[in-house]
mmCIF file of N, CA, C and O in Angstrom:
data_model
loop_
_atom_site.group_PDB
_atom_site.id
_atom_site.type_symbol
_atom_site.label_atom_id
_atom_site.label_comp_id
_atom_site.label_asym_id
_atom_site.label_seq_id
_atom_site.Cartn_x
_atom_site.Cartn_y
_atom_site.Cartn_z
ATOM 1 N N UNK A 1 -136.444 -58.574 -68.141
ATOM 2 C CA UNK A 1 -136.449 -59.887 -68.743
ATOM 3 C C UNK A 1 -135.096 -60.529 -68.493
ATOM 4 O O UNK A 1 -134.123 -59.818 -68.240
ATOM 5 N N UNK A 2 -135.009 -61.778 -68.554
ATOM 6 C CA UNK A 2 -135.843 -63.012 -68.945
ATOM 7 C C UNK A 2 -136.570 -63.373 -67.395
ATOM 8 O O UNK A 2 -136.039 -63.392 -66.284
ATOM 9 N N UNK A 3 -138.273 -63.703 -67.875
ATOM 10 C CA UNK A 3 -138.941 -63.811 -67.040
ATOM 11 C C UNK A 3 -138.449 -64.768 -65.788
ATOM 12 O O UNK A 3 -137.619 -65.656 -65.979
ATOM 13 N N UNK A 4 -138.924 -64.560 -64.723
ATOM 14 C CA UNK A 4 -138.717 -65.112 -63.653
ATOM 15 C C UNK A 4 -138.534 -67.134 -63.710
ATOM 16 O O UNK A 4 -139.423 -67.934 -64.003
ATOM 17 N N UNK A 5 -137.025 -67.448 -63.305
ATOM 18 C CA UNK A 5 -137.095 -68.904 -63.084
ATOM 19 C C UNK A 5 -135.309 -68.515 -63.370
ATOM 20 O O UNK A 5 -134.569 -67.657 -62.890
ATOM 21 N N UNK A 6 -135.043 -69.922 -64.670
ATOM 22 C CA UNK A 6 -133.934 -70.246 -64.324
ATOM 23 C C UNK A 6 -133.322 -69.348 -65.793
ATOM 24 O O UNK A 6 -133.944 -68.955 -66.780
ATOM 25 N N UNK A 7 -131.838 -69.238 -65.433
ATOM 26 C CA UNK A 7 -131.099 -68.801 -66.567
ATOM 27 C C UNK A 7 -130.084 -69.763 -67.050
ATOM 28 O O UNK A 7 -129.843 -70.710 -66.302
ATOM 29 N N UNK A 8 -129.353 -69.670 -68.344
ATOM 30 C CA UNK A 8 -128.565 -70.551 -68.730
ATOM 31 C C UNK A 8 -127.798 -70.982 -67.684
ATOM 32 O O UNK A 8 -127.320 -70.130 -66.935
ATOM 33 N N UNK A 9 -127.512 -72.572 -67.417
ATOM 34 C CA UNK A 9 -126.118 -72.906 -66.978
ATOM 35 C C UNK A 9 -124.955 -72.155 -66.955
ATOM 36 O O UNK A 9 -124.844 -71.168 -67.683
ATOM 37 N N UNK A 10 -124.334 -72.405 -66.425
ATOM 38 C CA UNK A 10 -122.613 -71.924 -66.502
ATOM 39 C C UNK A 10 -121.949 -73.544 -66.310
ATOM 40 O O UNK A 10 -122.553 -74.582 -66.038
ATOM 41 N N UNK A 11 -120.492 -73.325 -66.561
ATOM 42 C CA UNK A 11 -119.501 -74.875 -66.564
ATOM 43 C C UNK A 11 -118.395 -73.891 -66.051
ATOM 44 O O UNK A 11 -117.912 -72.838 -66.466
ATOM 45 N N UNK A 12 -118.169 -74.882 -64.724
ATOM 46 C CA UNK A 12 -116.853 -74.501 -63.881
ATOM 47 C C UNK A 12 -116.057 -73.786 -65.052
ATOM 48 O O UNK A 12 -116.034 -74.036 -66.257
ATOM 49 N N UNK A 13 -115.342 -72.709 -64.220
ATOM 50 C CA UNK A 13 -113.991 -72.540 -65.085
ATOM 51 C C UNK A 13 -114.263 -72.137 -66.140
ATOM 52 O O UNK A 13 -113.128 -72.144 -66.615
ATOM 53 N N UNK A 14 -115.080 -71.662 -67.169
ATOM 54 C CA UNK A 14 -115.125 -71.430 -68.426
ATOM 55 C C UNK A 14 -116.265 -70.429 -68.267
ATOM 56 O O UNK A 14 -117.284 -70.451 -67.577
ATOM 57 N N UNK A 15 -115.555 -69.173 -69.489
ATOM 58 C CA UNK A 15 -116.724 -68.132 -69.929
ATOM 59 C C UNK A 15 -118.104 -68.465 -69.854
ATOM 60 O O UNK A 15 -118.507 -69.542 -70.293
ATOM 61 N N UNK A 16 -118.858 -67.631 -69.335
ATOM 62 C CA UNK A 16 -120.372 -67.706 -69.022
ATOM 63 C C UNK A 16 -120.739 -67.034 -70.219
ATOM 64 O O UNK A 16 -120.657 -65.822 -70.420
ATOM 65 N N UNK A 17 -121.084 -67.767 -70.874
ATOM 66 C CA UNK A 17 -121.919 -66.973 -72.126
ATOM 67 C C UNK A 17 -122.418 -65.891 -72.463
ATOM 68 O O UNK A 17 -122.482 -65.394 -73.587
ATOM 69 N N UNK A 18 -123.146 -65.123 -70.511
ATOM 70 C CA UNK A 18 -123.370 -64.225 -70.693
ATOM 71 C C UNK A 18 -124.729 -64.093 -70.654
ATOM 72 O O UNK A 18 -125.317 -64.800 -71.472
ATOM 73 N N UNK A 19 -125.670 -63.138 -69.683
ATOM 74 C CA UNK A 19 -126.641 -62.812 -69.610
ATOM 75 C C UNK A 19 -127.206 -61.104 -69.691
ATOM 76 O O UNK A 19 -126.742 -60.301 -68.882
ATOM 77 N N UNK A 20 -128.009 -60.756 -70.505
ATOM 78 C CA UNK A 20 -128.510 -59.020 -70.631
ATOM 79 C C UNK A 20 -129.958 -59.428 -70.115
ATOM 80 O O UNK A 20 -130.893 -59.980 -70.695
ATOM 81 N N UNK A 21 -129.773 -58.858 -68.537
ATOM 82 C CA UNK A 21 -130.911 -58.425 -68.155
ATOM 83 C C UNK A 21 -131.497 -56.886 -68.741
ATOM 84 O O UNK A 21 -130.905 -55.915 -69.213
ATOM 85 N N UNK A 22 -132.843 -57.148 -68.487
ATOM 86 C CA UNK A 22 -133.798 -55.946 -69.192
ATOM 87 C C UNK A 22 -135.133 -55.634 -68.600
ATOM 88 O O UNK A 22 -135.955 -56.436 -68.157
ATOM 89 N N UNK A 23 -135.228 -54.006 -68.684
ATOM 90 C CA UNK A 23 -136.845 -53.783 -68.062
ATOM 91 C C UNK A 23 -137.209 -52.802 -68.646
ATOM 92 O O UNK A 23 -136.519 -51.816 -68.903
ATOM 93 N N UNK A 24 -138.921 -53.073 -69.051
ATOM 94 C CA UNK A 24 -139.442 -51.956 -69.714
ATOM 95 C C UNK A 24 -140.459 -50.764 -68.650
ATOM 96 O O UNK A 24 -141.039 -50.895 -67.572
ATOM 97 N N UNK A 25 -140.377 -50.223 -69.107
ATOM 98 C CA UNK A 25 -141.472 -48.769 -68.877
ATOM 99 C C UNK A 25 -140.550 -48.249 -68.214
ATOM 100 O O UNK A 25 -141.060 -47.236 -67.735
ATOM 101 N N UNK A 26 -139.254 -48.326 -67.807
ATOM 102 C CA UNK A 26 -138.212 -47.501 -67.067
ATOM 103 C C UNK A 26 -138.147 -45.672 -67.377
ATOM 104 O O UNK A 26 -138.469 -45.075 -68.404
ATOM 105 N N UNK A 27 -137.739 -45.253 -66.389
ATOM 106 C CA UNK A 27 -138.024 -43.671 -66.846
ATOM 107 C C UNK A 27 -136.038 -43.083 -66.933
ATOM 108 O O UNK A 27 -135.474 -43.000 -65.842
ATOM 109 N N UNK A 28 -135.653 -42.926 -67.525
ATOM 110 C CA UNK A 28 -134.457 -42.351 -68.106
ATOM 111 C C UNK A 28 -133.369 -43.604 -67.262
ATOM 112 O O UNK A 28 -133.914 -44.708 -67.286
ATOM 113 N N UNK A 29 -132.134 -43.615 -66.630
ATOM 114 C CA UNK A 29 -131.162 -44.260 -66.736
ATOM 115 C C UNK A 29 -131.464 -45.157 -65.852
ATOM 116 O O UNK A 29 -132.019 -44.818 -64.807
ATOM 117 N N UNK A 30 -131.037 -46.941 -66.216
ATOM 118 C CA UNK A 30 -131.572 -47.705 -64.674
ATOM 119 C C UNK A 30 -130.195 -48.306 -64.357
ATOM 120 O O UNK A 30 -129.286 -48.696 -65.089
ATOM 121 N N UNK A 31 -130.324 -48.258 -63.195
ATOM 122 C CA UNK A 31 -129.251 -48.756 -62.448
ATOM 123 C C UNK A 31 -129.166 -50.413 -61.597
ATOM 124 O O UNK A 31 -129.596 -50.725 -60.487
ATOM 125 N N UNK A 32 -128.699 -50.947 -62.261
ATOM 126 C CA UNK A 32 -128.632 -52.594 -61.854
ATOM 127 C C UNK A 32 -127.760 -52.699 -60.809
ATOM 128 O O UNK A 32 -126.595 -52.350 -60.617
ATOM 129 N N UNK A 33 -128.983 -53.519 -59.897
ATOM 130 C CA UNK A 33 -127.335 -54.331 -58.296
ATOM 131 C C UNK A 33 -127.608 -55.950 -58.349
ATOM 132 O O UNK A 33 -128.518 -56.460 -59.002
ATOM 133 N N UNK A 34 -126.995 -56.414 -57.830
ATOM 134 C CA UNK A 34 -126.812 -57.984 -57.695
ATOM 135 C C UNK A 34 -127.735 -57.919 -56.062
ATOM 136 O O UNK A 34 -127.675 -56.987 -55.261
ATOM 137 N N UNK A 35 -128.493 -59.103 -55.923
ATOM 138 C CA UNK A 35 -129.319 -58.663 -54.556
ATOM 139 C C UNK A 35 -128.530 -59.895 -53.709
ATOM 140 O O UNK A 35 -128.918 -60.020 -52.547
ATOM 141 N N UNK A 36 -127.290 -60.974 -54.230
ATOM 142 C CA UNK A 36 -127.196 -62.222 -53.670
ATOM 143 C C UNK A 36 -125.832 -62.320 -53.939
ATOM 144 O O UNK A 36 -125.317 -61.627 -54.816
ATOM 145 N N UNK A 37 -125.387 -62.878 -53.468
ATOM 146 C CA UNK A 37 -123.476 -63.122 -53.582
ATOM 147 C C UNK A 37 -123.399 -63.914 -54.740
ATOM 148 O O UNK A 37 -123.923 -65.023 -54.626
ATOM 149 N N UNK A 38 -122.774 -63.585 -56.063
ATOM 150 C CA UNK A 38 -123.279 -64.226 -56.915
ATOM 151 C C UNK A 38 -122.260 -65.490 -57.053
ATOM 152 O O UNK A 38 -121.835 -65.886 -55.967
ATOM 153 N N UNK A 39 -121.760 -66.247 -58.297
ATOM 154 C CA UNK A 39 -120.460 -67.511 -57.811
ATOM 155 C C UNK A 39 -119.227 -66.563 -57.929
ATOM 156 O O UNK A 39 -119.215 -65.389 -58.300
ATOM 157 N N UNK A 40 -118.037 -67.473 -57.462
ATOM 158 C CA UNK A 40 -116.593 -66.675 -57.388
ATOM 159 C C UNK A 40 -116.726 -66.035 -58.778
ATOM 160 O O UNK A 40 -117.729 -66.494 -59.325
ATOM 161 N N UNK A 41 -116.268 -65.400 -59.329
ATOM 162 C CA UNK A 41 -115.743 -64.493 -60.331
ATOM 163 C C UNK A 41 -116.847 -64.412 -61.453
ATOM 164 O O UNK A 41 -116.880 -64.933 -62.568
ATOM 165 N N UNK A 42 -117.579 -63.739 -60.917
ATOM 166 C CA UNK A 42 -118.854 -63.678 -61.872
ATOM 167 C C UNK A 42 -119.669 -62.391 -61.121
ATOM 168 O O UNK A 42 -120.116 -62.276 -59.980
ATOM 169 N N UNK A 43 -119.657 -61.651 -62.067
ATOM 170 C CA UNK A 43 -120.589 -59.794 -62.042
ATOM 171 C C UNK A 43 -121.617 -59.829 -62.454
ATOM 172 O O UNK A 43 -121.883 -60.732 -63.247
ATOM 173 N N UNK A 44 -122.540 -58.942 -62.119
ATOM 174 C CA UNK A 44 -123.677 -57.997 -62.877
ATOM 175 C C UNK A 44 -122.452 -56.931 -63.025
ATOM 176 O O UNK A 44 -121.424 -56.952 -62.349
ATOM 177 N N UNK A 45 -122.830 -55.833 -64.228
ATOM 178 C CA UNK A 45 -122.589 -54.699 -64.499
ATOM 179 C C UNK A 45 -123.328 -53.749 -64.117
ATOM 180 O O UNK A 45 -124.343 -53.933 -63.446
ATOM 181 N N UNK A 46 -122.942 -52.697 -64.468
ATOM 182 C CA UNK A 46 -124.240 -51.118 -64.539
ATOM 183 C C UNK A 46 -125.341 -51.286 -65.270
ATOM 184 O O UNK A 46 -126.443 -50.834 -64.958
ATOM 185 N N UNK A 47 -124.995 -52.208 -66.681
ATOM 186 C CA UNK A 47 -125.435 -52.213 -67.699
ATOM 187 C C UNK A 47 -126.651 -53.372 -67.745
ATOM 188 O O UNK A 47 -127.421 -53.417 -68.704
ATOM 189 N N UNK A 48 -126.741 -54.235 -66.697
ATOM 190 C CA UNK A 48 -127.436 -55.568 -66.168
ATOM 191 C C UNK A 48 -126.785 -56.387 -66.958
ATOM 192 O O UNK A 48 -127.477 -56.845 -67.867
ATOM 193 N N UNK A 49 -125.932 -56.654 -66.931
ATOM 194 C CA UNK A 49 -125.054 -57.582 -68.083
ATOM 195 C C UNK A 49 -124.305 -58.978 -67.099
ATOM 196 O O UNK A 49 -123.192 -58.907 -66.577
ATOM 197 N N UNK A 50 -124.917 -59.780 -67.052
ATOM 198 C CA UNK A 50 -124.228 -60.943 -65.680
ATOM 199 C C UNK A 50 -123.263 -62.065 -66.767
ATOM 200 O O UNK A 50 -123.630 -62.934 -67.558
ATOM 201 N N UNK A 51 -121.944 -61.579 -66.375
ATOM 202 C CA UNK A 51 -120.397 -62.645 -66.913
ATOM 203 C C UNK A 51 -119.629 -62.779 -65.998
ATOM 204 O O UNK A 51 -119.796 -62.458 -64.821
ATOM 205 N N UNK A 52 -118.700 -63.285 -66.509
ATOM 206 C CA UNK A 52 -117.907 -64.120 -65.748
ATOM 207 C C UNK A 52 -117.335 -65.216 -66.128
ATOM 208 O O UNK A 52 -117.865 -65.772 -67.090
ATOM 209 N N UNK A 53 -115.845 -66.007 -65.393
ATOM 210 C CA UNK A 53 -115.811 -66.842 -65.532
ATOM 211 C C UNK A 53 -115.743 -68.006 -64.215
ATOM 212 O O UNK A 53 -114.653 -68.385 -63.787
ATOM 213 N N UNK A 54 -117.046 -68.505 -63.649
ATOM 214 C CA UNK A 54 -117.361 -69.200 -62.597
ATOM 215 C C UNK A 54 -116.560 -70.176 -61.800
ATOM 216 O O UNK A 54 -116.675 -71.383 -62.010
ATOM 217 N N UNK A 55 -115.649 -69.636 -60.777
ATOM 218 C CA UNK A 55 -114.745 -70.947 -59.921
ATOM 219 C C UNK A 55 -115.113 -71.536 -58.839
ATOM 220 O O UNK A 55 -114.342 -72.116 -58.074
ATOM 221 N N UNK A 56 -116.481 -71.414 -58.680
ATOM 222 C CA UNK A 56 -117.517 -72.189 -57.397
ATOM 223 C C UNK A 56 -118.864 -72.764 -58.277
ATOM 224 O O UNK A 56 -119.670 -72.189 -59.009
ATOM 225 N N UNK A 57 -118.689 -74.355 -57.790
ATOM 226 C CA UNK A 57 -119.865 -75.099 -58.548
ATOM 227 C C UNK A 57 -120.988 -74.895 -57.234
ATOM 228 O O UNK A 57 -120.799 -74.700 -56.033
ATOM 229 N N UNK A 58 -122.183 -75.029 -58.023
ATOM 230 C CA UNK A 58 -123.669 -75.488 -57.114
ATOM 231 C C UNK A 58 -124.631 -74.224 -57.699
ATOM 232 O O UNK A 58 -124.259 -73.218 -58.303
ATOM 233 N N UNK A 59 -125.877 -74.594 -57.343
ATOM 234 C CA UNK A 59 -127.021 -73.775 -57.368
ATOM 235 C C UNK A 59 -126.980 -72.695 -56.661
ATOM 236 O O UNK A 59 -126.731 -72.829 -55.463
ATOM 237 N N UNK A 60 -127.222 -71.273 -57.232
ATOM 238 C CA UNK A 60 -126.933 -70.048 -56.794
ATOM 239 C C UNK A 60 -128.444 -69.048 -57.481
ATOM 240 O O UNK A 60 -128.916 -68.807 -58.592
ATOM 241 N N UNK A 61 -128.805 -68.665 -55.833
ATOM 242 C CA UNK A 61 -129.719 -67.978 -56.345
ATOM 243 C C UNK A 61 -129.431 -66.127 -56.835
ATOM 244 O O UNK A 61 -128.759 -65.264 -56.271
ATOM 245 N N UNK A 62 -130.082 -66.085 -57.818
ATOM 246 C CA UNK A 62 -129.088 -64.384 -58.688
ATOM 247 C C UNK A 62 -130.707 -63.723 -58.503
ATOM 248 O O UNK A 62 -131.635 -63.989 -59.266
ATOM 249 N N UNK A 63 -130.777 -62.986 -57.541
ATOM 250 C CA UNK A 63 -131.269 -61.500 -57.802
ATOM 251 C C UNK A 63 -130.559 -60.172 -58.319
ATOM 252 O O UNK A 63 -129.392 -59.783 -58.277
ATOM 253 N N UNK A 64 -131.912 -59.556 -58.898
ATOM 254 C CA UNK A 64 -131.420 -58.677 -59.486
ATOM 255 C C UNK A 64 -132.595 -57.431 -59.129
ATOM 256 O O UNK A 64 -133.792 -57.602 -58.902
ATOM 257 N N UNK A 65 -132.002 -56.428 -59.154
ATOM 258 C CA UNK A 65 -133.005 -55.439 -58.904
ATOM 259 C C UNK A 65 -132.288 -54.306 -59.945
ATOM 260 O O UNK A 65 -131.104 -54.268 -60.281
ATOM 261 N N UNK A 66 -133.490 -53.312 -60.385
ATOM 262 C CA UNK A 66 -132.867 -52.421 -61.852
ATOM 263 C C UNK A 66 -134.186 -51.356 -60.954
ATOM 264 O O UNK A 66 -135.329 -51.516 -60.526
ATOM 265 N N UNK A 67 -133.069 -50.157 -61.034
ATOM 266 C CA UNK A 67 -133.909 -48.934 -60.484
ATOM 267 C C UNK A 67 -133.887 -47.568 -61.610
ATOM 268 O O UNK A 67 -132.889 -47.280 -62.270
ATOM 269 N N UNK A 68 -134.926 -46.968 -61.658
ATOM 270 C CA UNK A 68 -134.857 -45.640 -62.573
ATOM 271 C C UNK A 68 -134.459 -44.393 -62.193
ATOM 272 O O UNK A 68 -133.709 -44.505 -61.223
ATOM 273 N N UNK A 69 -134.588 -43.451 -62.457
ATOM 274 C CA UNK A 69 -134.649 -42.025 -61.962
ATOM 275 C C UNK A 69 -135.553 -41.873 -60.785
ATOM 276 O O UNK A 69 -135.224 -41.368 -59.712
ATOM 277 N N UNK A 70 -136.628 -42.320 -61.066
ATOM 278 C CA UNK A 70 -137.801 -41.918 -60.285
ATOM 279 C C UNK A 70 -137.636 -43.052 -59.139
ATOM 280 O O UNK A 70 -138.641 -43.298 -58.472
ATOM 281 N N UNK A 71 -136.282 -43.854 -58.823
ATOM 282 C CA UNK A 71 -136.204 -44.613 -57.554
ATOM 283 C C UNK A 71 -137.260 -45.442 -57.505
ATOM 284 O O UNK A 71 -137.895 -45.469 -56.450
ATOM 285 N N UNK A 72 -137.655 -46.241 -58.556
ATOM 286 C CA UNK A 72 -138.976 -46.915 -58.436
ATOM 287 C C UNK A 72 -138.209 -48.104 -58.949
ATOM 288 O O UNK A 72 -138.052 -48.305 -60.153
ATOM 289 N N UNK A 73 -137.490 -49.288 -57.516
ATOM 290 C CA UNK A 73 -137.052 -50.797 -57.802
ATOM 291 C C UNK A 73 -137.723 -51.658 -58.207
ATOM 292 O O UNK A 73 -138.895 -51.764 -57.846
ATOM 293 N N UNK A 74 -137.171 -52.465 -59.031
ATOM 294 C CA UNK A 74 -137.839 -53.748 -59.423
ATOM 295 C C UNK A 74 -136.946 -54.658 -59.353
ATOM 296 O O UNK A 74 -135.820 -54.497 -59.822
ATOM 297 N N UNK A 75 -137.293 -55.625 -58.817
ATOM 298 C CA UNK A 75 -136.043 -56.940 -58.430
ATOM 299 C C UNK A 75 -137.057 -58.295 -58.855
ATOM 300 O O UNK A 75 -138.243 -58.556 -58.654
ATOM 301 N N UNK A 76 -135.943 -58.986 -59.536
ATOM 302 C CA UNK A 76 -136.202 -60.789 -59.466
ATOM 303 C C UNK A 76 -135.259 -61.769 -59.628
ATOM 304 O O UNK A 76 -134.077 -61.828 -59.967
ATOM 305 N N UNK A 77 -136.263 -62.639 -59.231
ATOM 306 C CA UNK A 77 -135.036 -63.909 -58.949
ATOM 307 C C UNK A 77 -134.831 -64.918 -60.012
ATOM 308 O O UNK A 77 -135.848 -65.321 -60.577
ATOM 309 N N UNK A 78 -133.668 -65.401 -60.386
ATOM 310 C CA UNK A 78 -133.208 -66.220 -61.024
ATOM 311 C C UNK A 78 -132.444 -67.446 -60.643
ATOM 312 O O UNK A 78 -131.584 -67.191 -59.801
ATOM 313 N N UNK A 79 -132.501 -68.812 -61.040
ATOM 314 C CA UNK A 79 -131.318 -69.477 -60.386
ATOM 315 C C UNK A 79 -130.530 -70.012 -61.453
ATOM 316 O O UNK A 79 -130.890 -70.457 -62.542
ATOM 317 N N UNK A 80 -129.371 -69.888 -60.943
ATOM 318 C CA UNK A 80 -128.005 -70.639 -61.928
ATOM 319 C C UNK A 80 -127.304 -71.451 -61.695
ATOM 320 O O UNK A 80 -126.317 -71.144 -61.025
ATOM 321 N N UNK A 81 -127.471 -72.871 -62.131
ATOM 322 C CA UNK A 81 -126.695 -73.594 -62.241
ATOM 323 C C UNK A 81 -124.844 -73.527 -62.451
ATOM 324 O O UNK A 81 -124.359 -73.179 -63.527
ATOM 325 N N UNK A 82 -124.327 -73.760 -61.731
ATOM 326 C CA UNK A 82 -122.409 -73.884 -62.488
ATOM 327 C C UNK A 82 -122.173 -75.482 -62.135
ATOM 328 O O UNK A 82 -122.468 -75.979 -61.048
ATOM 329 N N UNK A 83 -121.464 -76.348 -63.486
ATOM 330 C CA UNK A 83 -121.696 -77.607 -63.044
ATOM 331 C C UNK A 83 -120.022 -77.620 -63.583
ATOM 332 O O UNK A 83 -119.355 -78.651 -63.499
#
């Protein structure tokens, strides 16, 4: 989660509020990657946790993919605004 589309804005230059990606039926530890160059100074974690504080404006598309034990990926796309 949060289902497929857009996620909160971000504003140049200033703390990103902060996003906790999430997936269910996972089988013991999942491991989150970023699938897209995300804006200047802005992460996913281990934890699927996407912050930052954003120093490139425009529409940026944020994949994400979260894998389990059993190597069974799941990826989706999100887009984020930084204005």
């Amino acid at each position: 989660t949060p289902a497929a589309g857009s996620i909160a804005n971000a504003q140049l230059l200033s703390p990103y509020a902060g996003q906790q990606f999430s997936v269910s039926g996972a089988t013991g530890t999942v491991t989150w990657t970023s699938l897209y160059p995300l804006p200047n100074d802005m992460a996913l974690n281990a934890t699927g946790y996407l912050g930052g504080t954003p120093s490139s404006a425009g529409t940026f598309t944020v994949g994400v993919s979260a894998s389990d034990v059993n190597a069974c990926p799941i990826a989706q796309n999100y887009t984020l605004v930084v204005c």
